[in-house]
CSV table of C-alpha atoms and ligand atoms in Angstrom, one decimal:
chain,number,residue,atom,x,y,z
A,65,UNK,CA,-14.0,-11.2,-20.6
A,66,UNK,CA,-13.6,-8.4,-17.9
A,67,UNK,CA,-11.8,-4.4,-18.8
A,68,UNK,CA,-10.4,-3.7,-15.2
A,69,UNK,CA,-8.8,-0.1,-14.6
A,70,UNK,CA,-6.5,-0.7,-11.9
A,71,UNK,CA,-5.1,3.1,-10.6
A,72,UNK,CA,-1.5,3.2,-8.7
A,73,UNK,CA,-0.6,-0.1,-10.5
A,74,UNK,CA,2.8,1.1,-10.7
A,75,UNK,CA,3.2,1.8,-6.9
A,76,UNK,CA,4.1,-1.2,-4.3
A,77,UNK,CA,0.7,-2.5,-3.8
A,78,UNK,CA,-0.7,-2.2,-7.0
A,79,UNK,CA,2.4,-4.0,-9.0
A,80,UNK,CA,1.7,-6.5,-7.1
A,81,UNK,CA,-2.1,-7.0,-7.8
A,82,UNK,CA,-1.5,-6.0,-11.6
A,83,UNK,CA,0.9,-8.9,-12.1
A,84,UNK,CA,-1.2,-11.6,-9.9
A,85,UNK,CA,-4.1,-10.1,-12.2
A,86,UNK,CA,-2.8,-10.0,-15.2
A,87,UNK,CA,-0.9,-13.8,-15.0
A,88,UNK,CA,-3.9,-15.4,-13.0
A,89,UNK,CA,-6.7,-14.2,-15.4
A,90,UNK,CA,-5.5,-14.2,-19.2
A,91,UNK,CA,-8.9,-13.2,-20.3
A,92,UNK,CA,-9.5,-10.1,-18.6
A,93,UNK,CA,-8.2,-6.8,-19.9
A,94,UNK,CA,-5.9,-5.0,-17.0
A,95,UNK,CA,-5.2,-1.0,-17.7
A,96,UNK,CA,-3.4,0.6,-15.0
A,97,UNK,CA,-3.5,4.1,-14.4
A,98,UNK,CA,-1.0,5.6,-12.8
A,99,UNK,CA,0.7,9.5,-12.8
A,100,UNK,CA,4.3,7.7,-12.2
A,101,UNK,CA,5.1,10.1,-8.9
A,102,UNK,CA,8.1,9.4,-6.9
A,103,UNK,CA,6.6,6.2,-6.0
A,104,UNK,CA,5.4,5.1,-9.0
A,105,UNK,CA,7.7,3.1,-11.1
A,106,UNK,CA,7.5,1.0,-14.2
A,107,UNK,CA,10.3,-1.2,-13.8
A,108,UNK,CA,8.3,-2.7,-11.0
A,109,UNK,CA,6.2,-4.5,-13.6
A,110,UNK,CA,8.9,-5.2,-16.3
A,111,UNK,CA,8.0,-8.8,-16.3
A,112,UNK,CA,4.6,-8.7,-17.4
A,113,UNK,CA,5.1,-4.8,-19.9
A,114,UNK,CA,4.5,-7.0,-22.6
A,115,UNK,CA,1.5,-9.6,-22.2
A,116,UNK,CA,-1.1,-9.1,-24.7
A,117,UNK,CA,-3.7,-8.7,-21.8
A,118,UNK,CA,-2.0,-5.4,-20.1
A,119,UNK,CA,-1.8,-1.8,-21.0
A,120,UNK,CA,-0.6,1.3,-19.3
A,121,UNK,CA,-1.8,4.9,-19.4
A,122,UNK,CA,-0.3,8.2,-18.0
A,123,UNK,CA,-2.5,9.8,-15.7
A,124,UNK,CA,-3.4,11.8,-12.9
A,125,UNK,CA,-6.8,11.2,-10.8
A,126,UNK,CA,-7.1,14.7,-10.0
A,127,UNK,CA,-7.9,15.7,-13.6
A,128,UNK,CA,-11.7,15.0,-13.8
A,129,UNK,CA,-11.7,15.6,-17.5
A,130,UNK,CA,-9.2,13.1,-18.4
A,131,UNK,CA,-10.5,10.8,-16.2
A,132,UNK,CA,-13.9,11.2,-17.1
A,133,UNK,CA,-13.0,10.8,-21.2
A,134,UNK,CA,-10.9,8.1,-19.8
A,135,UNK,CA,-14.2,6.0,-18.6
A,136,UNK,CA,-16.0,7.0,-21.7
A,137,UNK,CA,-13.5,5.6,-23.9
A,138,UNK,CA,-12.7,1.9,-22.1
A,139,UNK,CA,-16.1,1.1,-21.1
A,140,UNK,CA,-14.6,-0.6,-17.8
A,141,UNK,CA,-16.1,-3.5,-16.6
A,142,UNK,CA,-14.4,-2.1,-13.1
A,143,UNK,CA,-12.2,-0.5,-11.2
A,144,UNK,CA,-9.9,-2.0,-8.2
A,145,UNK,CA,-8.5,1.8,-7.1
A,146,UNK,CA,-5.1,2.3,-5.2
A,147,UNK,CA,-3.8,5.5,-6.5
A,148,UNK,CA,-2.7,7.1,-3.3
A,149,UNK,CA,-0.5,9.6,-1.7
A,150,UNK,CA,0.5,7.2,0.9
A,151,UNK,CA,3.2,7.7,2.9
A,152,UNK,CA,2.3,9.6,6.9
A,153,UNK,CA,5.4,11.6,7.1
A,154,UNK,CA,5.3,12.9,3.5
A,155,UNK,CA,1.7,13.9,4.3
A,156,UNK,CA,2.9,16.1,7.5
A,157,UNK,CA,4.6,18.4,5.4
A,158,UNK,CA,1.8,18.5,2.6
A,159,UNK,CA,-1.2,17.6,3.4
A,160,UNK,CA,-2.6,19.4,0.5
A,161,UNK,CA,-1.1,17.0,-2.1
A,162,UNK,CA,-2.8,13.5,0.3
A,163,UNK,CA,-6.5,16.1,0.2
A,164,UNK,CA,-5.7,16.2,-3.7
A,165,UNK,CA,-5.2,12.8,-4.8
A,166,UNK,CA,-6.6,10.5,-2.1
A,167,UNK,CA,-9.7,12.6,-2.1
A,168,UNK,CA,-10.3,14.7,-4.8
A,169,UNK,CA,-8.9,12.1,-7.2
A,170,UNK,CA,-10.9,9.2,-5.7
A,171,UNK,CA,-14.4,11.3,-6.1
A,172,UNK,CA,-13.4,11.5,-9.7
A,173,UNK,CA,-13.2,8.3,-9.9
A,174,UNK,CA,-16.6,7.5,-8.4
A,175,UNK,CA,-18.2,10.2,-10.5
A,176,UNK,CA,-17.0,8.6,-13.5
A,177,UNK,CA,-18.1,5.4,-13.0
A,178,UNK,CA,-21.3,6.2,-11.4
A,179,UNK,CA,-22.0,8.0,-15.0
A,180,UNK,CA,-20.8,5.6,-17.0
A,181,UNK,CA,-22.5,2.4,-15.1
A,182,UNK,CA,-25.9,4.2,-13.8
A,183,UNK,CA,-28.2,1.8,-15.8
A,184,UNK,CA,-26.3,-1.3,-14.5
A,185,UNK,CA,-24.7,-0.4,-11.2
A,186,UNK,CA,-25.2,-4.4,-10.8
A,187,UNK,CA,-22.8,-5.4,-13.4
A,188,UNK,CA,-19.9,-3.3,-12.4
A,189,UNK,CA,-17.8,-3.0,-9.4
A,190,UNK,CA,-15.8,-0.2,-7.5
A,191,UNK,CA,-13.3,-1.6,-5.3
A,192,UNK,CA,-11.8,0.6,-2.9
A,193,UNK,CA,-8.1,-0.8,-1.5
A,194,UNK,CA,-7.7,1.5,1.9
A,195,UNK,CA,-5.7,1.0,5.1
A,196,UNK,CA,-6.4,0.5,8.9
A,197,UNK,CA,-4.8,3.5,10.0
A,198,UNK,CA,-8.4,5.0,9.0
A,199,UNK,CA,-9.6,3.5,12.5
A,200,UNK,CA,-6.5,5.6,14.8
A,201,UNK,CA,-5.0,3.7,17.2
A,202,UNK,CA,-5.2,0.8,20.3
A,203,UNK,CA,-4.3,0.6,23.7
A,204,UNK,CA,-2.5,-2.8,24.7
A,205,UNK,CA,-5.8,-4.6,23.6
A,206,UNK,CA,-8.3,-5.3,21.1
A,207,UNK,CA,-8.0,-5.4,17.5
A,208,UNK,CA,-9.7,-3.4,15.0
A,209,UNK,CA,-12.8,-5.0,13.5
A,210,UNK,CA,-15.2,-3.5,10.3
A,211,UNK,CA,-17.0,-1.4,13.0
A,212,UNK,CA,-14.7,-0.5,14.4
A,213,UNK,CA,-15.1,3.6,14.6
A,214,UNK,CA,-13.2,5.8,11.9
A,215,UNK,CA,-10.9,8.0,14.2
A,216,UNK,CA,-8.0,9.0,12.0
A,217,UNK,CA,-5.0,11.5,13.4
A,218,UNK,CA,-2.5,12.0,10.6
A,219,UNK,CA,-3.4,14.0,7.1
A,220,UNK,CA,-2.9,10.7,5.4
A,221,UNK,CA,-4.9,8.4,7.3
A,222,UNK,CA,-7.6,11.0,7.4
A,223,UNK,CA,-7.2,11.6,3.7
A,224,UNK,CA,-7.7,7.8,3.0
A,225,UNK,CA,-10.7,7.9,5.9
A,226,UNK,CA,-12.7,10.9,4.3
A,227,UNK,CA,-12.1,8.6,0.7
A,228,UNK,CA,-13.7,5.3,2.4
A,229,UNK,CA,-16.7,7.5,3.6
A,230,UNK,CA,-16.9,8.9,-0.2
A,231,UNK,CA,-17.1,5.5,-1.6
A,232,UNK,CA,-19.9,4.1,0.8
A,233,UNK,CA,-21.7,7.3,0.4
A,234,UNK,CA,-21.7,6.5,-3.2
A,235,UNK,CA,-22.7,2.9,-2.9
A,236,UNK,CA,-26.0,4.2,-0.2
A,237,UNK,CA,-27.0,6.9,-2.0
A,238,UNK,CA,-26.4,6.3,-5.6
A,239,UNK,CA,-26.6,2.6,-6.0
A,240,UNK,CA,-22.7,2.1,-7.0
A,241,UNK,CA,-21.4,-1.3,-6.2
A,242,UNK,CA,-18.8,-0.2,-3.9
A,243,UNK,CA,-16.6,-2.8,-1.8
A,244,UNK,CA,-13.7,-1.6,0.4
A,245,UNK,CA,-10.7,-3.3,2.0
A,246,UNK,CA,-8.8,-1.9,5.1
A,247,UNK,CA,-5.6,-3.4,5.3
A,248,UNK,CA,-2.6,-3.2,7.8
A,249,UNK,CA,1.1,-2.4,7.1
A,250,UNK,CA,2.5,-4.9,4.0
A,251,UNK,CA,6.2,-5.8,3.3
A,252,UNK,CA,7.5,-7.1,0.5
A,253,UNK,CA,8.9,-6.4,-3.0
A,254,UNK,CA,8.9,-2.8,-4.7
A,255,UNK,CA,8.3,-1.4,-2.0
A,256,UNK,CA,9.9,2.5,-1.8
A,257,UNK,CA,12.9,3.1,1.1
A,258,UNK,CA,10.8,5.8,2.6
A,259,UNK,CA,8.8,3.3,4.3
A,260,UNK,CA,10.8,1.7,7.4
A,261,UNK,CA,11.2,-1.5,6.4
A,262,UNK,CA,13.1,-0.9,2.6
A,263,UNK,CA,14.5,1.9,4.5
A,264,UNK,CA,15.8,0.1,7.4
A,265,UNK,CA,17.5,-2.8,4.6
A,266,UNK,CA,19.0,0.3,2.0
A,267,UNK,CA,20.6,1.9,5.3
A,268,UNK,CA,21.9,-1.5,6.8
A,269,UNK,CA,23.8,-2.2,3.0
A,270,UNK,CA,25.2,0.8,3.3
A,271,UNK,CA,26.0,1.3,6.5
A,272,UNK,CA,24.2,4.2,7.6
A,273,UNK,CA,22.2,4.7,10.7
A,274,UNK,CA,19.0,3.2,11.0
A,275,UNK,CA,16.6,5.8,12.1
A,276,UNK,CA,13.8,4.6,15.0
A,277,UNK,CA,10.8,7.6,15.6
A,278,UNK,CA,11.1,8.0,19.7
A,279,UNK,CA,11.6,4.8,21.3
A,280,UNK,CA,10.9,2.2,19.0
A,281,UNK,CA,7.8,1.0,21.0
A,282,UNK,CA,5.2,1.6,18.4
A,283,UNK,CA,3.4,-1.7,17.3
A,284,UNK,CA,2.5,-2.8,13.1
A,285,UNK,CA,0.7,-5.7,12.2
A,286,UNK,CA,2.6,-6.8,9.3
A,287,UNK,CA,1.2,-8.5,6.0
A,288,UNK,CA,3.5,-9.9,3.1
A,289,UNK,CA,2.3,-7.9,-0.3
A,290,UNK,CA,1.5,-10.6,-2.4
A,291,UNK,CA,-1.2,-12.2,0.4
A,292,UNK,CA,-3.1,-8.7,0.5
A,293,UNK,CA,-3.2,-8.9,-3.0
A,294,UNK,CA,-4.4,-12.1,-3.0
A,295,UNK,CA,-6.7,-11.0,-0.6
A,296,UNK,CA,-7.8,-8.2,-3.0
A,297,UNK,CA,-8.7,-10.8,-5.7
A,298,UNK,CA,-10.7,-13.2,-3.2
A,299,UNK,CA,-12.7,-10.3,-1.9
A,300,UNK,CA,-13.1,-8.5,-5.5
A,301,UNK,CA,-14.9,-11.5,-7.1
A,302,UNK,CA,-16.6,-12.9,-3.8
A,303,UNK,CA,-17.7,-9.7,-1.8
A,304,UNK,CA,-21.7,-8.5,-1.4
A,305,UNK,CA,-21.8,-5.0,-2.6
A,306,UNK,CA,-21.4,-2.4,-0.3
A,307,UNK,CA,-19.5,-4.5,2.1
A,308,UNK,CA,-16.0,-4.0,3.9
A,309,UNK,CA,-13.1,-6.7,5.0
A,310,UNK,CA,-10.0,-5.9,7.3
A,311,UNK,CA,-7.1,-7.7,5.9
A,312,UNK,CA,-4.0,-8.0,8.8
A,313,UNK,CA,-1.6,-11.2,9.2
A,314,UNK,CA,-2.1,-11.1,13.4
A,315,UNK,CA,1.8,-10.7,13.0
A,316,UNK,CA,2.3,-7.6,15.4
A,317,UNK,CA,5.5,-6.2,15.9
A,318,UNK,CA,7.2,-3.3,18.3
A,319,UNK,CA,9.2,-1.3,15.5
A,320,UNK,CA,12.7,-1.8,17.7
A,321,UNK,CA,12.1,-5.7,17.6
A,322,UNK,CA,11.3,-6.0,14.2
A,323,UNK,CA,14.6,-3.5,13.3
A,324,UNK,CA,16.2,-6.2,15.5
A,325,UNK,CA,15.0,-9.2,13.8
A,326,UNK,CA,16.0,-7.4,9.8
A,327,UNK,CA,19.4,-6.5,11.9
A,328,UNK,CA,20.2,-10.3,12.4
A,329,UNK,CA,19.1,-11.4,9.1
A,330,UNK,CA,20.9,-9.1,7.2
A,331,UNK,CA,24.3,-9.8,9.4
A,332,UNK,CA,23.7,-13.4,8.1
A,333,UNK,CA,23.0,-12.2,4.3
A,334,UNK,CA,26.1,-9.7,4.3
A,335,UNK,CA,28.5,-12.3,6.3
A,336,UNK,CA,29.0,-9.1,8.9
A,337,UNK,CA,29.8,-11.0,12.6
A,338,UNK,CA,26.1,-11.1,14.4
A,339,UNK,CA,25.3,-7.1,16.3
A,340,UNK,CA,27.7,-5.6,13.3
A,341,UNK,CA,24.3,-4.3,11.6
A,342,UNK,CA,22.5,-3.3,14.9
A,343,UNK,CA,24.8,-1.1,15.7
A,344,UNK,CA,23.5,1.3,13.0
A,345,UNK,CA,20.1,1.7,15.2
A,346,UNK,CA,19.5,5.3,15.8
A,347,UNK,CA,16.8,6.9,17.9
A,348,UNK,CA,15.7,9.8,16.6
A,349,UNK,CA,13.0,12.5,17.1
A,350,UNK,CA,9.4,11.4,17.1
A,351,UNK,CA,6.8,11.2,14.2
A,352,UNK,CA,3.9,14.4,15.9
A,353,UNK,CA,1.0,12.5,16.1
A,354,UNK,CA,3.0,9.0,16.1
A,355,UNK,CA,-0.2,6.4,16.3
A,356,UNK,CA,0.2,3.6,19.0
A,357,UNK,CA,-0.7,0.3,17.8
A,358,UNK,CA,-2.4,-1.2,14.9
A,359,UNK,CA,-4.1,-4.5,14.7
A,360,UNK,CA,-6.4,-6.1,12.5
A,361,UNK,CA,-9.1,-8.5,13.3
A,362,UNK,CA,-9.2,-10.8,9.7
A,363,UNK,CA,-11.9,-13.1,10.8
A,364,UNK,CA,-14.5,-11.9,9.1
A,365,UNK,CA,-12.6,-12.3,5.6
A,366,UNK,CA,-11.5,-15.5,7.2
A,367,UNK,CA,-14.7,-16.8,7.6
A,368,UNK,CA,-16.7,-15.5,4.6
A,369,UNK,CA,-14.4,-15.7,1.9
A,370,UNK,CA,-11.6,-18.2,3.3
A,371,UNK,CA,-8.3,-16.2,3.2
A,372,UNK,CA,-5.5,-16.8,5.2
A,373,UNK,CA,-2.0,-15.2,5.3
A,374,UNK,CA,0.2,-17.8,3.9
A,375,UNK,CA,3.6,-16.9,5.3
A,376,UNK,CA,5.4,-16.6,8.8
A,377,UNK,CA,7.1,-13.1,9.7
A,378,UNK,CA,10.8,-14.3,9.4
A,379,UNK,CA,10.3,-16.2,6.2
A,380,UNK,CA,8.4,-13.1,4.8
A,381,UNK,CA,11.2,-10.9,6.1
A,382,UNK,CA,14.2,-12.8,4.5
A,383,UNK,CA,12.7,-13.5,1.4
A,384,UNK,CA,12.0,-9.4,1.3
A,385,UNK,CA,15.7,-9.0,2.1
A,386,UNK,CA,17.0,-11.8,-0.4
A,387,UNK,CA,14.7,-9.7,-2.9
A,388,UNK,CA,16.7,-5.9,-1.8
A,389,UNK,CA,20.2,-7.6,-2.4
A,390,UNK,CA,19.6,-9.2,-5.7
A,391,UNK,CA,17.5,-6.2,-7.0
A,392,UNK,CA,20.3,-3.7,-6.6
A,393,UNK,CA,20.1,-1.9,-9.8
A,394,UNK,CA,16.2,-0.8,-8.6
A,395,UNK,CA,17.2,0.6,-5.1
A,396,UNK,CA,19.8,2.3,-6.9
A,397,UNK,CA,17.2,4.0,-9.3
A,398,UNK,CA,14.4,4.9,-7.0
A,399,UNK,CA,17.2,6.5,-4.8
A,400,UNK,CA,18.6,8.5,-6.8
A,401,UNK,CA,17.1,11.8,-7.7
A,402,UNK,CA,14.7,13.1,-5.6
A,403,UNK,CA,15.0,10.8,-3.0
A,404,UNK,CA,18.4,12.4,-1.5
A,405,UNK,CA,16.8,15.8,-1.0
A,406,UNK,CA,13.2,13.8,0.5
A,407,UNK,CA,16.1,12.1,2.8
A,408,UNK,CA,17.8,15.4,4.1
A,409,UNK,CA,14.5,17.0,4.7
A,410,UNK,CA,13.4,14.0,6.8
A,411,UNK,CA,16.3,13.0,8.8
A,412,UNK,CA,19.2,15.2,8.3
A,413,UNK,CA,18.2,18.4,8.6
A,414,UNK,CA,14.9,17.9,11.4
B,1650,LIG,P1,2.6,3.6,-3.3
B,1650,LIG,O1,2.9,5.0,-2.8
B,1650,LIG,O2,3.7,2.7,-3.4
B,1650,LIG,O3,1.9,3.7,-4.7
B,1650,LIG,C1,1.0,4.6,-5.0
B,1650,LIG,C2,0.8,4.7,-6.6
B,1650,LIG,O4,-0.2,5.7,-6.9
B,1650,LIG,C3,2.1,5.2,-7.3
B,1650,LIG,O5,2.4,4.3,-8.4
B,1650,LIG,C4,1.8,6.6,-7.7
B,1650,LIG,O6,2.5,7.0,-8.9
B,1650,LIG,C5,0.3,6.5,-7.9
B,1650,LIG,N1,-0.3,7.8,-7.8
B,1650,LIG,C6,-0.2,8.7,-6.8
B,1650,LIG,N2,-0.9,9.8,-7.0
B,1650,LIG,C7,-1.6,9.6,-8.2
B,1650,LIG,C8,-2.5,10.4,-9.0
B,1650,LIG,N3,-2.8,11.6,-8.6
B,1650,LIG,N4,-3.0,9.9,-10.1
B,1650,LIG,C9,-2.6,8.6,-10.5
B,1650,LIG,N5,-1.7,7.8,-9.8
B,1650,LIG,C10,-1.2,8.3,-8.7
B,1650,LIG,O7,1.4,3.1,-2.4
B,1650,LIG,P2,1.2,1.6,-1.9
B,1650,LIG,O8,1.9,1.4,-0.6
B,1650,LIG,O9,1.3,0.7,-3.0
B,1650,LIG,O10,-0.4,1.7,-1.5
B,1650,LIG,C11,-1.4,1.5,-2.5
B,1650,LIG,C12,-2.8,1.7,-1.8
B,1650,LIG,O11,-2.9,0.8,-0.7
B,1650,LIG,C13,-3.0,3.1,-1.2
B,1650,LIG,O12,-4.3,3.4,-1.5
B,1650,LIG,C14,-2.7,2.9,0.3
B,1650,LIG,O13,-3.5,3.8,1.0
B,1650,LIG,C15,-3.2,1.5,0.5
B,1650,LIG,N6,-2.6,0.8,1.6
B,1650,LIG,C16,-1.2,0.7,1.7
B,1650,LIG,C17,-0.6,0.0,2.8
B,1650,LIG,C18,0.8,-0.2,2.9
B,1650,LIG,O14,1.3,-0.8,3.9
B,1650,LIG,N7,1.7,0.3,2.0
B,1650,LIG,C19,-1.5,-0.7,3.7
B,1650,LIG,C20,-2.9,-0.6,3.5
B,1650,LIG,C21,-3.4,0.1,2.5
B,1651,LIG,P1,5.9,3.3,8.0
B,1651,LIG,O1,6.6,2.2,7.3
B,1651,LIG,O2,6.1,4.7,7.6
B,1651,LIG,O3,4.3,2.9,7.9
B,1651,LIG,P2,3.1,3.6,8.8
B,1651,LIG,O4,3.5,4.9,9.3
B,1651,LIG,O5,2.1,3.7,7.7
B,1651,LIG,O6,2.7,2.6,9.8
B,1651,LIG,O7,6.3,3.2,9.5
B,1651,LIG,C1,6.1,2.0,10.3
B,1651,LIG,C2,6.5,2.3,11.7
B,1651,LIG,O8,7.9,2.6,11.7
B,1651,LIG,C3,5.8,3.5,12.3
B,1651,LIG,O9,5.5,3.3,13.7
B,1651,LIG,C4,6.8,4.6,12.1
B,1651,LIG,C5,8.1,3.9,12.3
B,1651,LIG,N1,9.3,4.5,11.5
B,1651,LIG,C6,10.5,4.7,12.2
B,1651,LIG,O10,10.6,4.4,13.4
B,1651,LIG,N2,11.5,5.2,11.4
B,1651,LIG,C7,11.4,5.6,10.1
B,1651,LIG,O11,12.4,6.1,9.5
B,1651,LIG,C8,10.1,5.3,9.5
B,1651,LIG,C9,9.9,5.6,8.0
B,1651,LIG,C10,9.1,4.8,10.2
């Protein structure tokens, strides 16, 4: 019997590891914490609202109080942490907000728990879910690897960078069992149109332009959702404490082929004559500070714990678009509101 807080379980990610969690491990207790932002969204775990072995609380990270009677109350076993501000262009225009929640908001967390577990650090873990863009970017070669350097250039990815160093600082000074995961761009279900792949599929239904930053040249590495959250589960019950996996599908993509690739599939989904959707491609201004290439070297978590992406790129990719066109009442929500006036500020009136 395990009490797991999971934080941001309502967001893309962490739906996805609070339903693998909750189904795959009946005898654990899963709370998710989550302040329901724009990204957050309960309907993204309607299928598993009501098993006897899940609960959800309001909350916001940032509030050390809460959070700290929060811990007091549960008596977590521990805590797989994904509550994030996570999306780079959002974090151009407000930095503030990705300081706030990805830092801020994760030392609460650590403070809690160090208070609440200091006479067993041994028996609980803090498990830190970060992202590769913490190491910058590559040339043409090389991947990044766990020692890679930290080298961050957008508020986000130096947000989530100064929150990795927080967490190891906790685990070599305090004694916390930390682990941390750097993983590279998923795809998938739930996952919000702001980011370019839902993005790219809501404009193509609807016939509006797809818009690619400069010339379409930079590169992803692209993991389906639910293998980093199997991932997550492999590396929260196997990992050493104080130890750190990439997580990456060695699936690397230029942004313009991959829009090319969606392009053709959805022409086939939406019976439009093959080149109908790529005509929609638009190239707009440049993202400041646009990162390169990312990559991620796996082999470690390969090796030690035996993961391995299970799915190609273009299965992946159509399953993800089969998913958008039967889910239409979703898109539909998280679109409306907020997200036209995010929209116009982002690509209309730039
Ligand atoms: P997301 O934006 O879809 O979800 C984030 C969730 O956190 C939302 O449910 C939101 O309501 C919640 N949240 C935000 N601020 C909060 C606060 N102050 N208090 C409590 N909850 C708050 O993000 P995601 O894409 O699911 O990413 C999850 C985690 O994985 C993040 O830490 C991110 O840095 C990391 N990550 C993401 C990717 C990716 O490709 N999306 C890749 C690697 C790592
Ligand atoms: P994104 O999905 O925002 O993820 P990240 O910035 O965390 O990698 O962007 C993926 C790539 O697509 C990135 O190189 C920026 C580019 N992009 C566009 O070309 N157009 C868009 O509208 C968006 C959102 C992203």
């Amino acid at each position: 019997m395990k009490k797991i807080l999971i934080t941001g379980g309502a967001g893309f990610i962490g739906s996805h590891v609070v339903r693998l969690f909750v189904n795959k491990y009946p005898n654990y207790e899963i709370v998710n914490l989550d302040k329901l932002t724009y990204a957050g969204n309960l309907a993204n775990l309607k299928d598993i609202e009501n098993k006897s072995n899940y609960s959800f609380v309001k909350g916001d990270i940032v509030d050390a109080a809460f959070i700290n009677e929060l811990f007091s109350k549960n008596k977590f076993d521990a805590v797989i942490h994904l509550a994030a501000e996570s999306h780079v262009d959002r974090s151009i225009t407000n930095p503030l907000e990705f300081l706030m929640t990805n830092v801020i908001g994760t030392v609460n967390l650590l403070n809690a728990a160090k208070n609440e577990w200091k006479d067993n650090f041994s028996a609980h873990r803090f498990y830190h879910v970060s992202t590769d863009e913490v190491y910058g970017t590559l040339g043409e070669t090389g991947l990044f690897t766990e020692t890679t350097s930290y080298d961050p250039h957008s508020p986000y990815s130096a947000s989530k960078a100064s929150s990795d160093h927080f967490v190891r600082a906790y685990h070599d000074t305090y004694g916390l069992d930390a682990v941390i995961s750097n993983c590279s761009n998923n795809y998938g279900s739930y996952h919000f149109p702001e980011k370019l792949i839902p993005l790219s599929i809501y404009n193509i239904k609807n016939n509006k332009s797809i818009p690619i930053y400069g010339k379409g040249e930079n590169i992803r590495d692209w993991l389906f959702v639910e293998d980093h959250a199997r991932a997550i589960d492999v590396i929260f019950h196997n990992a050493k404490a104080g130890t750190t996996y990439n997580i990456g599908g060695h699936n690397e993509w230029t942004n313009i082929d991959l829009i090319h690739l969606l392009c053709k599939i959805m022409d086939k989904k939406l019976n439009r004559p093959e080149g109908k959707s790529a005509e929609l491609i638009t190239y707009v201004k440049d993202r400041a500070g646009h990162d390169m290439r990312y990559a991620i070297d796996s082999s470690k978590l390969q090796k030690e714990l035996g993961w391995t992406p299970s799915l190609q790129f273009e299965e992946g990719l159509e399953r993800t678009v089969d998913w958008y066109l039967a889910n239409e009442e979703w898109l539909n929500n998280v679109t409306s509101g907020d997200y036209k006036k995010y929209y116009e500020q982002q690509y209309v009136k730039r």
